Short mmCIF file of C-alpha atoms in Angstrom, two decimals:
data_model
loop_
_atom_site.label_atom_id
_atom_site.label_comp_id
_atom_site.label_asym_id
_atom_site.label_seq_id
_atom_site.Cartn_x
_atom_site.Cartn_y
_atom_site.Cartn_z
CA MET A 17 0.00 0.00 0.00
CA ASP A 18 1.19 3.51 -0.77
CA LYS A 19 2.42 5.74 2.01
CA PRO A 20 0.41 8.93 2.67
CA THR A 21 2.00 12.16 1.44
CA ASN A 22 -0.96 14.32 0.42
CA TYR A 23 -3.52 15.78 2.80
CA CYS A 24 -7.31 15.84 2.81
CA ASN A 25 -8.85 19.14 1.71
CA SER A 26 -11.30 19.01 4.63
CA CYS A 27 -9.57 17.63 7.71
CA GLN A 28 -5.90 17.74 6.65
CA LYS A 29 -5.41 14.03 7.45
CA PRO A 30 -2.96 12.22 5.17
CA THR A 31 -4.28 10.77 1.92
CA LEU A 32 -2.59 8.28 -0.39
CA LYS A 33 0.31 9.40 -2.57
CA SER A 34 -0.97 7.62 -5.67
CA PRO A 35 -4.57 6.50 -5.40
CA ARG A 36 -5.54 3.99 -8.08
CA ILE A 37 -8.68 3.99 -10.17
CA LEU A 38 -10.15 1.25 -12.33
CA ILE A 39 -12.09 2.66 -15.26
CA VAL A 40 -14.64 0.16 -16.55
CA GLU A 41 -15.93 1.56 -19.83
CA ASP A 42 -16.57 -0.35 -23.06
CA GLU A 43 -16.08 2.67 -25.32
CA GLY A 44 -12.32 3.05 -25.77
CA VAL A 45 -12.36 6.75 -26.62
CA ILE A 46 -14.40 7.61 -23.52
CA ALA A 47 -12.19 5.36 -21.38
CA ALA A 48 -9.08 7.16 -22.68
CA LEU A 49 -10.61 10.58 -21.93
CA ILE A 50 -11.48 9.51 -18.37
CA GLY A 51 -7.97 8.07 -18.03
CA GLY A 52 -6.51 11.43 -19.07
CA ALA A 53 -8.67 13.21 -16.49
CA ALA A 54 -7.65 10.65 -13.85
CA SER A 55 -3.99 11.23 -14.65
CA GLN A 56 -4.46 15.01 -14.39
CA ALA A 57 -6.12 14.47 -10.99
CA GLY A 58 -3.07 12.56 -9.78
CA LEU A 59 -4.46 9.06 -10.06
CA GLU A 60 -2.81 5.92 -11.37
CA TYR A 61 -5.33 4.19 -13.61
CA HIS A 62 -6.16 0.96 -15.38
CA ILE A 63 -8.82 0.61 -18.06
CA ALA A 64 -11.09 -2.40 -18.49
CA LEU A 65 -13.08 -2.45 -21.73
CA THR A 66 -15.02 -5.61 -20.83
CA TYR A 67 -16.66 -7.23 -17.82
CA ASP A 68 -14.13 -10.08 -17.85
CA GLU A 69 -11.20 -7.67 -17.90
CA ALA A 70 -12.75 -5.66 -15.03
CA ILE A 71 -13.16 -8.79 -12.89
CA ARG A 72 -9.59 -9.92 -13.61
CA LEU A 73 -8.19 -6.52 -12.64
CA LEU A 74 -10.35 -6.27 -9.51
CA ASP A 75 -9.21 -9.73 -8.44
CA THR A 76 -5.51 -8.97 -8.94
CA HIS A 77 -5.06 -5.28 -8.03
CA GLU A 78 -6.09 -2.91 -5.28
CA TYR A 79 -8.10 0.15 -6.26
CA HIS A 80 -9.34 3.15 -4.30
CA ILE A 81 -11.83 4.41 -6.89
CA LEU A 82 -13.98 2.50 -9.39
CA TRP A 83 -15.40 4.40 -12.39
CA LEU A 84 -18.10 2.13 -13.73
CA ASP A 85 -20.15 2.36 -16.91
CA ILE A 86 -23.43 0.50 -16.41
CA LEU A 87 -24.11 -0.48 -20.03
CA LEU A 88 -21.08 -2.61 -20.92
CA ASP A 89 -22.02 -5.21 -23.52
CA ASN A 90 -24.79 -7.63 -24.47
CA LYS A 91 -23.79 -10.22 -21.84
CA HIS A 92 -22.82 -8.18 -18.80
CA SER A 93 -23.56 -4.89 -17.11
CA GLY A 94 -21.89 -2.69 -14.56
CA TRP A 95 -24.42 -3.95 -12.00
CA GLU A 96 -22.77 -7.37 -12.25
CA VAL A 97 -19.39 -5.76 -11.52
CA ILE A 98 -20.92 -4.18 -8.41
CA LYS A 99 -22.32 -7.56 -7.32
CA HIS A 100 -18.90 -9.15 -7.80
CA CYS A 101 -17.26 -6.47 -5.64
CA ILE A 102 -19.75 -7.03 -2.83
CA LEU A 103 -19.88 -10.83 -2.97
CA LYS A 104 -16.13 -11.31 -3.30
CA GLU A 105 -15.31 -8.39 -0.98
CA LYS A 106 -12.84 -7.14 -3.60
CA PHE A 107 -13.50 -3.42 -3.49
CA ASP A 108 -15.03 -1.16 -0.87
CA GLY A 109 -13.71 2.22 -1.97
CA LYS A 110 -15.30 5.10 -3.83
CA LEU A 111 -17.68 4.18 -6.63
CA ILE A 112 -18.56 6.44 -9.54
CA ILE A 113 -21.45 5.03 -11.57
CA CYS A 114 -21.52 6.57 -15.02
CA THR A 115 -24.69 5.93 -16.99
CA GLY A 116 -26.91 7.32 -19.70
CA LEU A 117 -29.85 5.77 -17.82
CA TYR A 118 -29.68 8.31 -14.99
CA PRO A 119 -32.12 9.27 -13.49
CA ASP A 120 -34.27 6.48 -15.00
CA ILE A 121 -32.53 3.56 -13.27
CA PRO A 122 -34.69 0.39 -13.40
CA VAL A 123 -36.30 -0.64 -10.09
CA THR A 124 -34.37 -3.93 -9.94
CA HIS A 125 -31.12 -2.01 -10.20
CA LYS A 126 -32.18 0.48 -7.53
CA GLU A 127 -32.11 -2.42 -5.06
CA ILE A 128 -28.50 -3.14 -6.01
CA LEU A 129 -27.72 0.56 -5.67
CA GLU A 130 -29.19 0.64 -2.14
CA LEU A 131 -27.19 -2.45 -1.14
CA SER A 132 -24.10 -0.81 -2.63
CA ARG A 133 -24.52 2.24 -0.40
CA LYS A 134 -23.91 -0.03 2.60
CA TRP A 135 -20.73 -1.46 1.11
CA PHE A 136 -18.82 1.25 -0.76
CA SER A 137 -17.28 4.19 1.10
CA SER A 138 -19.17 6.57 -1.21
CA ILE A 139 -21.19 6.42 -4.40
CA TYR A 140 -21.63 9.14 -6.99
CA LEU A 141 -24.03 8.84 -9.93
CA PHE A 142 -22.46 10.57 -12.92
CA PRO A 143 -24.81 11.06 -15.91
CA LYS A 144 -23.78 10.50 -19.52
CA PRO A 145 -23.09 12.46 -21.57
CA PHE A 146 -20.77 14.38 -19.28
CA ASP A 147 -18.44 17.33 -19.45
CA LEU A 148 -14.80 16.30 -19.10
CA THR A 149 -14.09 19.25 -16.79
CA ASP A 150 -16.80 17.92 -14.42
CA ALA A 151 -15.16 14.50 -14.48
CA LEU A 152 -11.77 16.05 -13.71
CA ALA A 153 -13.24 18.07 -10.82
CA LEU A 154 -14.90 14.98 -9.34
CA LEU A 155 -11.77 12.84 -9.66
CA THR A 156 -9.63 15.59 -8.16
CA GLU A 157 -11.97 15.91 -5.18
CA TYR A 158 -12.06 12.13 -4.71
CA CYS A 159 -8.29 11.99 -4.96
CA ASN A 160 -7.80 14.68 -2.32
CA ALA A 161 -10.31 13.51 0.31
CA CYS A 162 -9.55 11.01 3.03
CA THR A 163 -11.89 8.08 3.62
CA ALA A 164 -13.29 9.63 6.79
CA CYS A 165 -14.46 12.86 5.18
CA GLU A 166 -16.14 11.57 2.02
CA LYS A 167 -17.41 14.99 1.01
CA VAL A 168 -18.68 13.72 -2.37
CA ASN A 169 -21.68 11.36 -2.12
#
């Protein structure tokens, strides 16, 4: 685990030097743009273009933030990635759900979202399409807040 060298914007407690984000997005161009914003925010990042790649990375690496597109492909969705994180106890950090469905999330998925709120340290619903400057601002705030403060929910 990285040693703290940055400090929380709110409480001034140490934060991680290089927080890591997994970007799960099936559109390569969008994934690259988010990766660029993550890098500008001071995050190390990995990109998963498929459900299988996301699961492999979650099972083999530690992440502090998960950027998750809900509509991945014809076989899997981001909701299944969330279920995997909860059932396998692989990730309990900050979750950014990026979806074009917002605010019209299906009722069955709202149940998963409510369960997720009990597991992840914070959840932010980020609507598509989005402005890249908004994504950068969110990632920067997430990167510079300690777990205790969680100012973005």
